[in-house]
Coordinates of C-alpha atoms and ligand atoms in Angstrom, one line a residue:
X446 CA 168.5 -63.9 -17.3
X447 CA 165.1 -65.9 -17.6
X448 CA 165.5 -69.3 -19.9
X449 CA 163.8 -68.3 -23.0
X450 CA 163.2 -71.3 -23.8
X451 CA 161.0 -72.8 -20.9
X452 CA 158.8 -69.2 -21.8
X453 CA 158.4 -70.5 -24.8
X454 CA 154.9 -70.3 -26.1
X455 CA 153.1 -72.7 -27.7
X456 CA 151.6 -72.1 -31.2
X457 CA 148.2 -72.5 -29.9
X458 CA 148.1 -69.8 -27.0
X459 CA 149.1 -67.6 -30.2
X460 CA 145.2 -68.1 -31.0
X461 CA 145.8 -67.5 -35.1
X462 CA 142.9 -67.8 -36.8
X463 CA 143.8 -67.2 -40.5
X464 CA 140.7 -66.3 -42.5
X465 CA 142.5 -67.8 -46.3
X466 CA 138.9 -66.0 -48.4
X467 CA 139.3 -62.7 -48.8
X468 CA 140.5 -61.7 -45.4
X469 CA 143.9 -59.0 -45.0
X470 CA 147.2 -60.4 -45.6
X471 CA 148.2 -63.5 -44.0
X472 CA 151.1 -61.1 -42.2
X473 CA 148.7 -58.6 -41.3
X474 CA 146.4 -61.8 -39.4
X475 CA 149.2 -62.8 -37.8
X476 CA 150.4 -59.1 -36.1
X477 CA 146.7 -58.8 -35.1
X478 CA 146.6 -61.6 -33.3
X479 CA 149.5 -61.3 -31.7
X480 CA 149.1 -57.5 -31.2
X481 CA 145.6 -58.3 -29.4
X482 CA 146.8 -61.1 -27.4
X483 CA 149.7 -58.9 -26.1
X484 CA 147.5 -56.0 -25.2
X485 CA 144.9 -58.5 -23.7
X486 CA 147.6 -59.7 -21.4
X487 CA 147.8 -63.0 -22.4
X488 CA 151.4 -62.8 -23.5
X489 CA 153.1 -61.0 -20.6
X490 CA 156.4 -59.0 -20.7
X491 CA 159.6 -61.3 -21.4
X492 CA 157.3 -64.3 -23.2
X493 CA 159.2 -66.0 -26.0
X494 CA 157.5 -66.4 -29.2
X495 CA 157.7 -69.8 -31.5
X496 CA 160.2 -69.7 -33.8
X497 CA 159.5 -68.5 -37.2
X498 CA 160.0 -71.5 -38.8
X499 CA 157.9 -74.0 -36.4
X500 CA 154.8 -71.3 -36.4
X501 CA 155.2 -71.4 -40.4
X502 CA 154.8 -74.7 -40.7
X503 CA 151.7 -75.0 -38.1
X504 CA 149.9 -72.2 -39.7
X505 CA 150.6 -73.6 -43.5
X506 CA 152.3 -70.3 -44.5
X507 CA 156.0 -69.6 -45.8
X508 CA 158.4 -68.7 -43.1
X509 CA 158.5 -65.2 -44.9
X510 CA 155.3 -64.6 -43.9
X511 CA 155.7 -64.9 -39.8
X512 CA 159.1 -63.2 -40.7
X513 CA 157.3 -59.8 -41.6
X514 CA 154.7 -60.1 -39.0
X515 CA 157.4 -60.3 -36.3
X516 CA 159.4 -57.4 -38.0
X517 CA 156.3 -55.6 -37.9
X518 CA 155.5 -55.8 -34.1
X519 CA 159.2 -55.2 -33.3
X520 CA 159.0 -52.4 -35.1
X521 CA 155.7 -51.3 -33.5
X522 CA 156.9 -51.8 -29.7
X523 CA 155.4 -55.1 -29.0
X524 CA 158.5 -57.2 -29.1
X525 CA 161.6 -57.1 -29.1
X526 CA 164.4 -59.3 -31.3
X527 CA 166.9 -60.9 -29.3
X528 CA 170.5 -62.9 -30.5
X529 CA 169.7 -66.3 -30.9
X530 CA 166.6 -65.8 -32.8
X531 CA 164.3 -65.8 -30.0
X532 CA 161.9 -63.0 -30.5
X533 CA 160.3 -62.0 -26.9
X534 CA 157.0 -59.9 -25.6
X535 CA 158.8 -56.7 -24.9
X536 CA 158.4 -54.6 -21.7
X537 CA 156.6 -51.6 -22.9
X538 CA 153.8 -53.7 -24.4
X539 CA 153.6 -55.5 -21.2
X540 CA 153.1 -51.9 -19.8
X541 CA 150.5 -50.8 -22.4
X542 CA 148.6 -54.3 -21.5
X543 CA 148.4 -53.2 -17.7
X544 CA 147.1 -49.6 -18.4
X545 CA 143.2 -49.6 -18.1
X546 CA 141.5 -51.4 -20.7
X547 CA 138.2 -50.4 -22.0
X548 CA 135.0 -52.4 -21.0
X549 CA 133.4 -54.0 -23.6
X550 CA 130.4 -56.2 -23.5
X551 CA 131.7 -59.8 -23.9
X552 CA 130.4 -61.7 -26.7
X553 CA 127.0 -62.5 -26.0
X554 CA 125.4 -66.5 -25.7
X555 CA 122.3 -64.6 -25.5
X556 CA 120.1 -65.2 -28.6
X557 CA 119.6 -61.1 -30.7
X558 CA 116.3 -60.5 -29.2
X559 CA 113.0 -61.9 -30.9
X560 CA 111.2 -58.8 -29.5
X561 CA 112.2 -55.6 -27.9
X562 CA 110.5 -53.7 -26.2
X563 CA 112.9 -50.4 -26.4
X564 CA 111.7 -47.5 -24.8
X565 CA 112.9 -43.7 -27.0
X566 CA 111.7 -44.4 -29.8
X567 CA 108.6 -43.8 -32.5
X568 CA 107.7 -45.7 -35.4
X569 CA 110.4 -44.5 -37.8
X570 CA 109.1 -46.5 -40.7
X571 CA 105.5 -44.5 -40.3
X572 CA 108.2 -41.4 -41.1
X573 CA 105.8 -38.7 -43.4
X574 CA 109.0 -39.5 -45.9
X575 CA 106.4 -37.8 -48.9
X576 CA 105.3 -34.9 -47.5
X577 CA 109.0 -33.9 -45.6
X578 CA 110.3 -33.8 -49.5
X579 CA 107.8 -31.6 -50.5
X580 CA 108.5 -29.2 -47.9
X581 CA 112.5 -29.9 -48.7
X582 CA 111.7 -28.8 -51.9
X583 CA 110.0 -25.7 -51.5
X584 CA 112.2 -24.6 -48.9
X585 CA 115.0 -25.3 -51.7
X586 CA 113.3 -23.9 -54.1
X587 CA 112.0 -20.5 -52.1
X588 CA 114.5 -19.6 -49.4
X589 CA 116.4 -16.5 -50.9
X590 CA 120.1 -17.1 -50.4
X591 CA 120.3 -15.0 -47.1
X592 CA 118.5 -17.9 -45.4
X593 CA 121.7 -20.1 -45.7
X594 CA 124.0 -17.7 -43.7
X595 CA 124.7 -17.6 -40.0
X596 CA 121.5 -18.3 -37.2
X597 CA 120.2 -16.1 -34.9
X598 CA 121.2 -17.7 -31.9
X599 CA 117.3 -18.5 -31.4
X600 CA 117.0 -20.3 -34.5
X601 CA 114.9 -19.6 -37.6
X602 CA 112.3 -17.2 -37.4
X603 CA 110.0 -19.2 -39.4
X604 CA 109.9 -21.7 -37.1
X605 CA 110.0 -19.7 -34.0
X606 CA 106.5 -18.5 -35.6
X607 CA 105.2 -21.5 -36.3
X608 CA 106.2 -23.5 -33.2
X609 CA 105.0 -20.6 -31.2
X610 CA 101.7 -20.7 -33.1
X611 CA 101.2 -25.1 -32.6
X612 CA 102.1 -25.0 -29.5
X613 CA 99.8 -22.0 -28.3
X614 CA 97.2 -24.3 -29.8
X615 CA 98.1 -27.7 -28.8
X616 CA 99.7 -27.2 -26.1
X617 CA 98.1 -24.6 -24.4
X618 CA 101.2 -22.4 -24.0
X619 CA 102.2 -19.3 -24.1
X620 CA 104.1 -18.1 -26.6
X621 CA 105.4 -16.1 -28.9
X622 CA 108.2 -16.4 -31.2
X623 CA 111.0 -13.8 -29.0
X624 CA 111.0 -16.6 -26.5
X625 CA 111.7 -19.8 -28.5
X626 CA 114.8 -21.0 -29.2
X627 CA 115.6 -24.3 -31.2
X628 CA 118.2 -26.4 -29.9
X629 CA 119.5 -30.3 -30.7
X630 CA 116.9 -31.8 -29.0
X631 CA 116.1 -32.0 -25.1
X632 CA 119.0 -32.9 -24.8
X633 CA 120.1 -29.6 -25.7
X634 CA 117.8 -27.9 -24.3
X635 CA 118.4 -28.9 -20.5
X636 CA 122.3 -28.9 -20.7
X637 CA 122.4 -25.6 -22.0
X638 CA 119.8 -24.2 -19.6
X639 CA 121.6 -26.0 -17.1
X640 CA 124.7 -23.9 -17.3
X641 CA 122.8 -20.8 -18.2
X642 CA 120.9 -21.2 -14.7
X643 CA 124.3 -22.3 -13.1
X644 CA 126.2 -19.2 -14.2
X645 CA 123.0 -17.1 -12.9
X646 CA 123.8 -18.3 -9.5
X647 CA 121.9 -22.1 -9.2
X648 CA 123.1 -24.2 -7.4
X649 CA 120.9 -27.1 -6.7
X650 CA 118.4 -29.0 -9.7
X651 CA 116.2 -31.5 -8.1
X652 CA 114.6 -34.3 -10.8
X653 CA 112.0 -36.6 -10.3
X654 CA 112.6 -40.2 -8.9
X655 CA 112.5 -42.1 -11.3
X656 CA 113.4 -39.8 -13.9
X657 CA 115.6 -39.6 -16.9
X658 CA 118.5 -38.7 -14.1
X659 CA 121.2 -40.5 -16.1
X660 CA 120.7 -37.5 -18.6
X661 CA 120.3 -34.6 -15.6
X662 CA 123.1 -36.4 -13.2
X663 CA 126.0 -35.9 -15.8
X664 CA 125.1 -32.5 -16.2
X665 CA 124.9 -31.7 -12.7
X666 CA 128.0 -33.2 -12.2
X667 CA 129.9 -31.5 -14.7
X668 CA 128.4 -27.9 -13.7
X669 CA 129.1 -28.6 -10.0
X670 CA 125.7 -28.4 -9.3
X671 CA 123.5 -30.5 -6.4
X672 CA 120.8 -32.9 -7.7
X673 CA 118.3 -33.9 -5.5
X674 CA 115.7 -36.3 -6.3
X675 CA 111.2 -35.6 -5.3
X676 CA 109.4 -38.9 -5.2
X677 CA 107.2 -39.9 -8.1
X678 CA 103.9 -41.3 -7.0
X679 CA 100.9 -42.7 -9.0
X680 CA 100.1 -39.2 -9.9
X681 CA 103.5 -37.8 -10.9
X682 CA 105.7 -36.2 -8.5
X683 CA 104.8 -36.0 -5.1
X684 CA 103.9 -32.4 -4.0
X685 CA 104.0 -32.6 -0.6
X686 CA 107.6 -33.4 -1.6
X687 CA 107.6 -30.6 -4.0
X688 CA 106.7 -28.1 -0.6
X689 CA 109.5 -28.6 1.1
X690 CA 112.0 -29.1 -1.5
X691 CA 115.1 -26.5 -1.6
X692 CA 116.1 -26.3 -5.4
X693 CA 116.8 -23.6 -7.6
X694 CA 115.3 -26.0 -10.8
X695 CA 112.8 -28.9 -11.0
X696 CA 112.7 -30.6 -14.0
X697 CA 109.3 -32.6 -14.4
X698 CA 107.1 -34.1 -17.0
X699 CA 103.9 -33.4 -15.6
X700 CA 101.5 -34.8 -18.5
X701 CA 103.2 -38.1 -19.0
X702 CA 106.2 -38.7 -15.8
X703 CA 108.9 -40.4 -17.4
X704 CA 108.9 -43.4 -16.9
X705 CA 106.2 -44.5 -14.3
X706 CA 103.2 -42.2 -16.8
X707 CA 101.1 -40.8 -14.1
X708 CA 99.2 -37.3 -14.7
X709 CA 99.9 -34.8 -12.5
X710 CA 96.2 -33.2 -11.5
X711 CA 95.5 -29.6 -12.0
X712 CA 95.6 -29.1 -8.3
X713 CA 99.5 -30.5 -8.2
X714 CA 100.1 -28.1 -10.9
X715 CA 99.0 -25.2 -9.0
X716 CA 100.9 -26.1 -5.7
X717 CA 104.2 -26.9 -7.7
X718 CA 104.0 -23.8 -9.3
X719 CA 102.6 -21.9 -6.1
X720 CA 106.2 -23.5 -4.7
X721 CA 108.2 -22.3 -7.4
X722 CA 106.7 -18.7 -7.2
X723 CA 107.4 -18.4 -3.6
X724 CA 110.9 -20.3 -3.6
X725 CA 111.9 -17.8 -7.3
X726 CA 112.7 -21.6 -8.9
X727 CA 112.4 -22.6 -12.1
X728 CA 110.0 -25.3 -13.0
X729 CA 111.8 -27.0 -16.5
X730 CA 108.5 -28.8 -18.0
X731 CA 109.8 -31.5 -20.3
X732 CA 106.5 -32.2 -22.6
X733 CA 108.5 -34.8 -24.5
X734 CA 105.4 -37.3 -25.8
X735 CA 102.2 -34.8 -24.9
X736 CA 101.0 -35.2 -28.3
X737 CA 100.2 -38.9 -27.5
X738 CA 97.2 -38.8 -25.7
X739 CA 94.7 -41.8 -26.5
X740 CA 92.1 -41.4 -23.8
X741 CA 91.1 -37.6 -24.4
X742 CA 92.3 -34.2 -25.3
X743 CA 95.7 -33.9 -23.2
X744 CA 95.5 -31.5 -20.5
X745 CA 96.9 -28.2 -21.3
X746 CA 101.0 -27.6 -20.9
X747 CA 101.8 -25.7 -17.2
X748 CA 104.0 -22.9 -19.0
X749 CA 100.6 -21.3 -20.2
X750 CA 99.4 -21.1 -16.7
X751 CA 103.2 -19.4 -15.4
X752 CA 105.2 -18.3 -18.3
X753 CA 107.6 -16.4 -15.7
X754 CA 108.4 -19.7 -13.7
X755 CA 108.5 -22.5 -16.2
X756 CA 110.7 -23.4 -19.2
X757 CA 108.8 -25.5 -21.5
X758 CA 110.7 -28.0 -23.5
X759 CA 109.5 -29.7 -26.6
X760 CA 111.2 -32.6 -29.1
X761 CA 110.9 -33.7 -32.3
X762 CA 112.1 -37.2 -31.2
X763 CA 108.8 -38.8 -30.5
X764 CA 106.8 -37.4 -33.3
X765 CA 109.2 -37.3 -36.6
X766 CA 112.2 -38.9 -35.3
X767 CA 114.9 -39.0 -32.8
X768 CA 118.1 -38.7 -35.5
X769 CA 116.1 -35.2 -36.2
X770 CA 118.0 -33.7 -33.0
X771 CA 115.5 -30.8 -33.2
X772 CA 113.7 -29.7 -30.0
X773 CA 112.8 -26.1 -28.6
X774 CA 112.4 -24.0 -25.6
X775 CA 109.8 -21.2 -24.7
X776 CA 111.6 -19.5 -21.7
X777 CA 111.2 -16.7 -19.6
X778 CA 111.7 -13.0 -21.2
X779 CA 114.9 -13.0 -19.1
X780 CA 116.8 -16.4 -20.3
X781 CA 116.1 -16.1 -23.4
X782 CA 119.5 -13.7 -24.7
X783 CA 121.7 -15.9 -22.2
X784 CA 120.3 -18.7 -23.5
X785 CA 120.6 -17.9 -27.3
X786 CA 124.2 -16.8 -26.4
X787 CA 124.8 -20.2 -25.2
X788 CA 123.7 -21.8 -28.2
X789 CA 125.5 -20.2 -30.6
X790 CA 128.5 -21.1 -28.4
X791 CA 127.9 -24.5 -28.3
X792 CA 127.2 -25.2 -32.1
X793 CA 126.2 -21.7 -34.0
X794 CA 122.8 -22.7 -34.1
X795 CA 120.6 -26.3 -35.8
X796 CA 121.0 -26.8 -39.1
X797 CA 118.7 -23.9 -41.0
X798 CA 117.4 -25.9 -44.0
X799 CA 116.3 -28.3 -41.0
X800 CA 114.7 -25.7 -39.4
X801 CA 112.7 -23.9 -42.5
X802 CA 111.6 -27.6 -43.8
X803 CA 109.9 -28.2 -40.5
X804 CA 108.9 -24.6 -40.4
X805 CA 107.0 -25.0 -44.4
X806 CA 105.8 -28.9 -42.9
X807 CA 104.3 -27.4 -39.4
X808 CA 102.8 -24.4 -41.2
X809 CA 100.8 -26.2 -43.9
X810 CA 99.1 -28.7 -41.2
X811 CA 101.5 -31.6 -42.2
X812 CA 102.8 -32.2 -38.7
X813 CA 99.1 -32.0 -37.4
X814 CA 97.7 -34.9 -40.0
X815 CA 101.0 -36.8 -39.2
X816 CA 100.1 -37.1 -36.0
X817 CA 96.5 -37.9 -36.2
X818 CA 97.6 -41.2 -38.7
X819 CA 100.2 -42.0 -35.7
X820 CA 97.9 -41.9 -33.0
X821 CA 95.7 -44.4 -34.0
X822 CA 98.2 -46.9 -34.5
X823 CA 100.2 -46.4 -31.3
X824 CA 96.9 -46.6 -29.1
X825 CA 96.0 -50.3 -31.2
X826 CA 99.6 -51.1 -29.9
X827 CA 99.2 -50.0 -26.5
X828 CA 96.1 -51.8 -26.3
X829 CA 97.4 -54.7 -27.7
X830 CA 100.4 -54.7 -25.0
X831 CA 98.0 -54.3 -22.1
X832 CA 95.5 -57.1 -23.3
X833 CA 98.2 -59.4 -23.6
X834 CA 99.6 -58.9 -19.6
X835 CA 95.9 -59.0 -18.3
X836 CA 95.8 -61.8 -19.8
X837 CA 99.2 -63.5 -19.8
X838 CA 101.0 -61.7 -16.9
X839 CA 98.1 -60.6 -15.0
X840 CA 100.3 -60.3 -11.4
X841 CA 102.1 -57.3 -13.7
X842 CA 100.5 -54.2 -12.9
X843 CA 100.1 -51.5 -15.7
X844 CA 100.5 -48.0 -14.5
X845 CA 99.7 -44.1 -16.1
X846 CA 97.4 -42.6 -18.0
X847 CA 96.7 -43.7 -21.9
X848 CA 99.3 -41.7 -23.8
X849 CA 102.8 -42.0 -25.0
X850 CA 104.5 -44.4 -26.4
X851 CA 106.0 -46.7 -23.4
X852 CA 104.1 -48.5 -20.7
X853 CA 105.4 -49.2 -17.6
X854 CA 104.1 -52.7 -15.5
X855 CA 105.1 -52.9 -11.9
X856 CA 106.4 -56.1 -11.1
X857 CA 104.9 -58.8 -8.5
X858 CA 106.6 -57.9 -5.2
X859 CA 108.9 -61.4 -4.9
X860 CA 109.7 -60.9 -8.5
X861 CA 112.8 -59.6 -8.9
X862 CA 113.6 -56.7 -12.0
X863 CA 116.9 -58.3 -13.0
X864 CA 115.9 -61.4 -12.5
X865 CA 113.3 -61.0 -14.8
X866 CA 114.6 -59.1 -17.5
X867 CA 117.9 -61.9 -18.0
X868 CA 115.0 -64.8 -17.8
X869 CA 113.1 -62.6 -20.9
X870 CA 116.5 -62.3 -23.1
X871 CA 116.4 -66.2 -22.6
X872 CA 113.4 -66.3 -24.3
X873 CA 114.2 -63.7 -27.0
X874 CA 112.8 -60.5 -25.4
X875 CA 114.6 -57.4 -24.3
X876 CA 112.8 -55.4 -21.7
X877 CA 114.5 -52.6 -19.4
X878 CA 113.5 -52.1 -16.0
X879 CA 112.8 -48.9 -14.4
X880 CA 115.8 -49.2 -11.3
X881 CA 118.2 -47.6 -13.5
X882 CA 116.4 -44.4 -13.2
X883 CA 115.7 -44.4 -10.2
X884 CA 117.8 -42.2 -7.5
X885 CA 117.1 -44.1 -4.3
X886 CA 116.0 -47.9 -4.0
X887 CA 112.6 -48.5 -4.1
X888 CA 110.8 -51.8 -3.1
X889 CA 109.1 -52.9 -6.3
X890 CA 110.6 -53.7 -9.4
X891 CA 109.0 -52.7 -13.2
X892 CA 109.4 -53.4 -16.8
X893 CA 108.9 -50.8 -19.1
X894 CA 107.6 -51.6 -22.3
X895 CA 108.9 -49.5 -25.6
X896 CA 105.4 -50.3 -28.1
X897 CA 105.9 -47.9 -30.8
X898 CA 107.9 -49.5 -32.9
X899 CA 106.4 -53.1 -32.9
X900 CA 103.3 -54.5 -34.4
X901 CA 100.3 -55.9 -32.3
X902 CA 101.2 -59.7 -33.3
X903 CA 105.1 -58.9 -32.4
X904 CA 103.8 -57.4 -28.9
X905 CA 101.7 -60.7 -28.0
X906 CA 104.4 -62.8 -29.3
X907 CA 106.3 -60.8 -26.8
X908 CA 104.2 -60.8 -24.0
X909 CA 103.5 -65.0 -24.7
X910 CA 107.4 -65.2 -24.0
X911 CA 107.6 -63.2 -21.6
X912 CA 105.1 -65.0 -20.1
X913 CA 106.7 -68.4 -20.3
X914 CA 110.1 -66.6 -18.8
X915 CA 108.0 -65.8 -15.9
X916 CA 106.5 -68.8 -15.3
X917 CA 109.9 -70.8 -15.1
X918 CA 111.1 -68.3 -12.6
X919 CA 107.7 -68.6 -10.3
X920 CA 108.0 -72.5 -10.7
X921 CA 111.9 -72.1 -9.4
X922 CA 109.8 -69.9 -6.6
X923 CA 109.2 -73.3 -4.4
X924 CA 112.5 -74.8 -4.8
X925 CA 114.3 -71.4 -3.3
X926 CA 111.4 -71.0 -0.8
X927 CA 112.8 -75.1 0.2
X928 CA 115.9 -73.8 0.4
X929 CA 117.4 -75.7 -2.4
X930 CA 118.4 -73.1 -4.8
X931 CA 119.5 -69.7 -4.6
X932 CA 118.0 -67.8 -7.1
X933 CA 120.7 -64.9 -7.5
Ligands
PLP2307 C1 112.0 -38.0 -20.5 C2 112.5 -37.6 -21.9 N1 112.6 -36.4 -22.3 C3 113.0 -36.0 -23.5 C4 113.3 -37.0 -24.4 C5 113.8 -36.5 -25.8 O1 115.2 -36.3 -25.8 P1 115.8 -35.7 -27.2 O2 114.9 -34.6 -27.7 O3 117.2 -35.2 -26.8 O4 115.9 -36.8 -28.2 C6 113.2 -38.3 -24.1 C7 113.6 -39.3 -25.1 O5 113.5 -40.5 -25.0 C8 112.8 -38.7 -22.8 O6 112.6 -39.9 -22.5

């Protein structure tokens, strides 16, 4: 039998903190802390606790007090009461305390950032708040009372029609409102059609590299499908890649590549979709910031040029806002039941009053004029971030075309991304890199740079610290190039 009483532990590995204004019960501190130290593992099986009196009188509370939070954790599990008074850790909290514990971020010494430059985002303060509520209240005010009862697994007719009818003229598509579905998002969209293809027979979805792969990868996985990556050059994905590629899906983002922002040409259109039409694949065209174009008119979606062989995929993320979760889908004639199916499955369809408020707001040109008072802005911000590297940061090197609302800068080749991006949260600035999303390494690192949400002076204020972040790491540069630091 172990000596209690050399496992004693001392008052202050109890780590009580009693918060006297306001805070729960003193009884109720005192089982928290214990309860947290015990699952932390920092009281192990078979420790003895102080006395009730002793602990009392260090913590400046009656002896009643430790009394009841004692009683309390015995009662719980987390310790057991032995003769003699001594009251020990018991085994099967020791137990719980070994079972995995859940990763959380420690407490940060890291500054909350000055700046961020968040990518997936729009300007949610620029929301058309005035002009939603008067289509809410219409909606309200007109839909007859059928309107509120169970969805076509589509969605709403109305905005079927008037999606179909904005897209066929922004976008260039081709549509019409049999094949559009709504859905939550892209996020939706691609996991349902994932599973839709799978249980038509796919097996393998190839993504771009970089791409958004940390949304396809966990849907692969958990269809049992194969993902395979197609490089990404300056130009979006790389079609000789593309020609030999064996896949029965390839999601892209031809008119913006997510992240890197390169175009792909009108003649890479054509031979991605000459490969699709002689493999029988299924391009999935994810158009998710098209309507951000600064430059000129964007080029036309590639669905209009193949309705058969390309799923187009469209978001009300970037444009209204991402807590929307409202995107939709003009498929192929043949997906379209299976899909709908699948939809009403998953959730019995988007919310309708959702659905007929953007319906009224599309249809009455409100989308359109929100978008031309948002594109203004985000091109002044855009400009603002790329004036500010070429002339802060001008070894960064901007890539893509002028559209969207993220910018990615390729990094100087002995600059490394991580290095970089912990040196910019010193100085107040959160960036992410691009390595995340990419599949295989690659030799050059890149920030990308989230501008919608921030106003020119916050982006040079950014940019200045970045800047200055940089220029400690390229002064370190000699010392490690000497030998007499190790940078990582
Ligand atoms: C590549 C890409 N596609 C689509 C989306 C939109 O996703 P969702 O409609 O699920 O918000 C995003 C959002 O950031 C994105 O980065």
């Amino acid at each position: 039998m172990p000596d209690l009483r050399t496992n004693l532990s001392p008052v202050s590995e109890l780590a009580i903190d009693l918060d006297r204004n306001g805070g729960d019960a003193l009884h109720r501190q005192i089982e928290a802390s214990i309860r947290q130290r015990i699952r932390s593992g920092a009281l192990p099986a078979g420790v003895a606790l102080p006395p009730t009196r002793p602990l009392a009188a260090e913590l400046g509370v009656t002896r009643g007090v430790v009394v009841e939070a004692y009683a309390q954790l015995v009662a719980e599990g987390y310790l057991t009461s032995r003769g003699g008074g001594y009251t020990q850790v018991a085994s099967t909290a020791a137990a719980s305390a070994a079972a995995p514990r859940v990763r959380r971020p420690g407490p940060s010494r890291l500054p909350r950032p000055v700046v961020d430059f968040g990518y997936g985002r729009c300007n949610l303060a620029a929301f058309p708040r005035s002009a939603w509520l008067r289509s809410v209240r219409r909606v309200l005010t007109e839909a007859p009372d059928e309107r509120l009862g169970y969805l076509d697994g589509r969605g709403a007719v109305e905005l079927r029609s008037a999606l179909a009818a904005y897209l066929n003229r922004v976008r260039g598509t081709s549509a019409d409102p049999e094949r559009v579905v709504i859905t939550s998002g892209y996020a939706q969209a691609v996991s349902l059609l994932m599973g839709v293809l799978a249980a038509r027979g796919a097996r393998t979805v190839a993504v771009e590299d970089p791409s958004a792969s940390d949304d396809a990868r966990p849907i692969a996985q958990s269809l049992g499908l194969n993902l395979v990556s197609v490089p990404v050059g300056d130009d979006g994905v790389r079609v000789d890649a593309v020609a030999e590629l064996a896949a029965d899906v390839l999601i892209l983002t031809p008119s913006h590549q997510w992240p890197t922002g390169g175009m792909l040409s009108p003649q890479a259109r054509a031979a991605v979709l000459a490969w699709a039409q002689r493999t029988g694949a299924l391009v999935l065209e994810d158009d998710y910031d098209a309507e951000y174009r600064y430059d000129r008119a964007p080029i036309g979606a590639m669905q209009g040029l193949n309705p058969d062989r390309v799923a187009y995929a469209g978001t009300a993320s970037k444009t209204l806002a991402p807590g929307f979760r409202l995107g939709w889908l003009i498929l192929p004639r043949e997906l379209v039941e299976p899909f709908a199916e699948a939809k009403l499955l998953a959730d019995r369809g988007s919310p309708i009053l959702d659905q007929l408020t953007f319906a009224d707001f599309l249809s009455r040109g409100e989308f359109d004029r929100h978008l031309r008072r948002m594109r203004p802005m985000y091109r002044s911000r855009r400009d603002a971030l790329l004036t500010a590297l070429a002339r802060q940061l001008p070894e960064f090197q901007p890539a893509g075309i002028a559209a969207g609302l993220h910018l990615v800068a390729w990094l100087p080749p002995d600059l490394k991304e991580a290095t970089v991006i912990a040196a910019a949260a010193r100085e107040g600035v959160a960036v992410a890199g691009v390595s995340p999303y990419r599949l295989s390494p690659a030799p050059r690192g890149g920030l990308i740079f989230g501008y919608s949400n921030l106003s020119e002076r916050a982006i040079a204020d950014g940019i200045t610290r970045l800047a200055r972040a940089v220029s400690g790491l390229l002064e370190g540069r000699t010392h490690w190039e000497d030998g007499e630091h190790r940078q990582e």
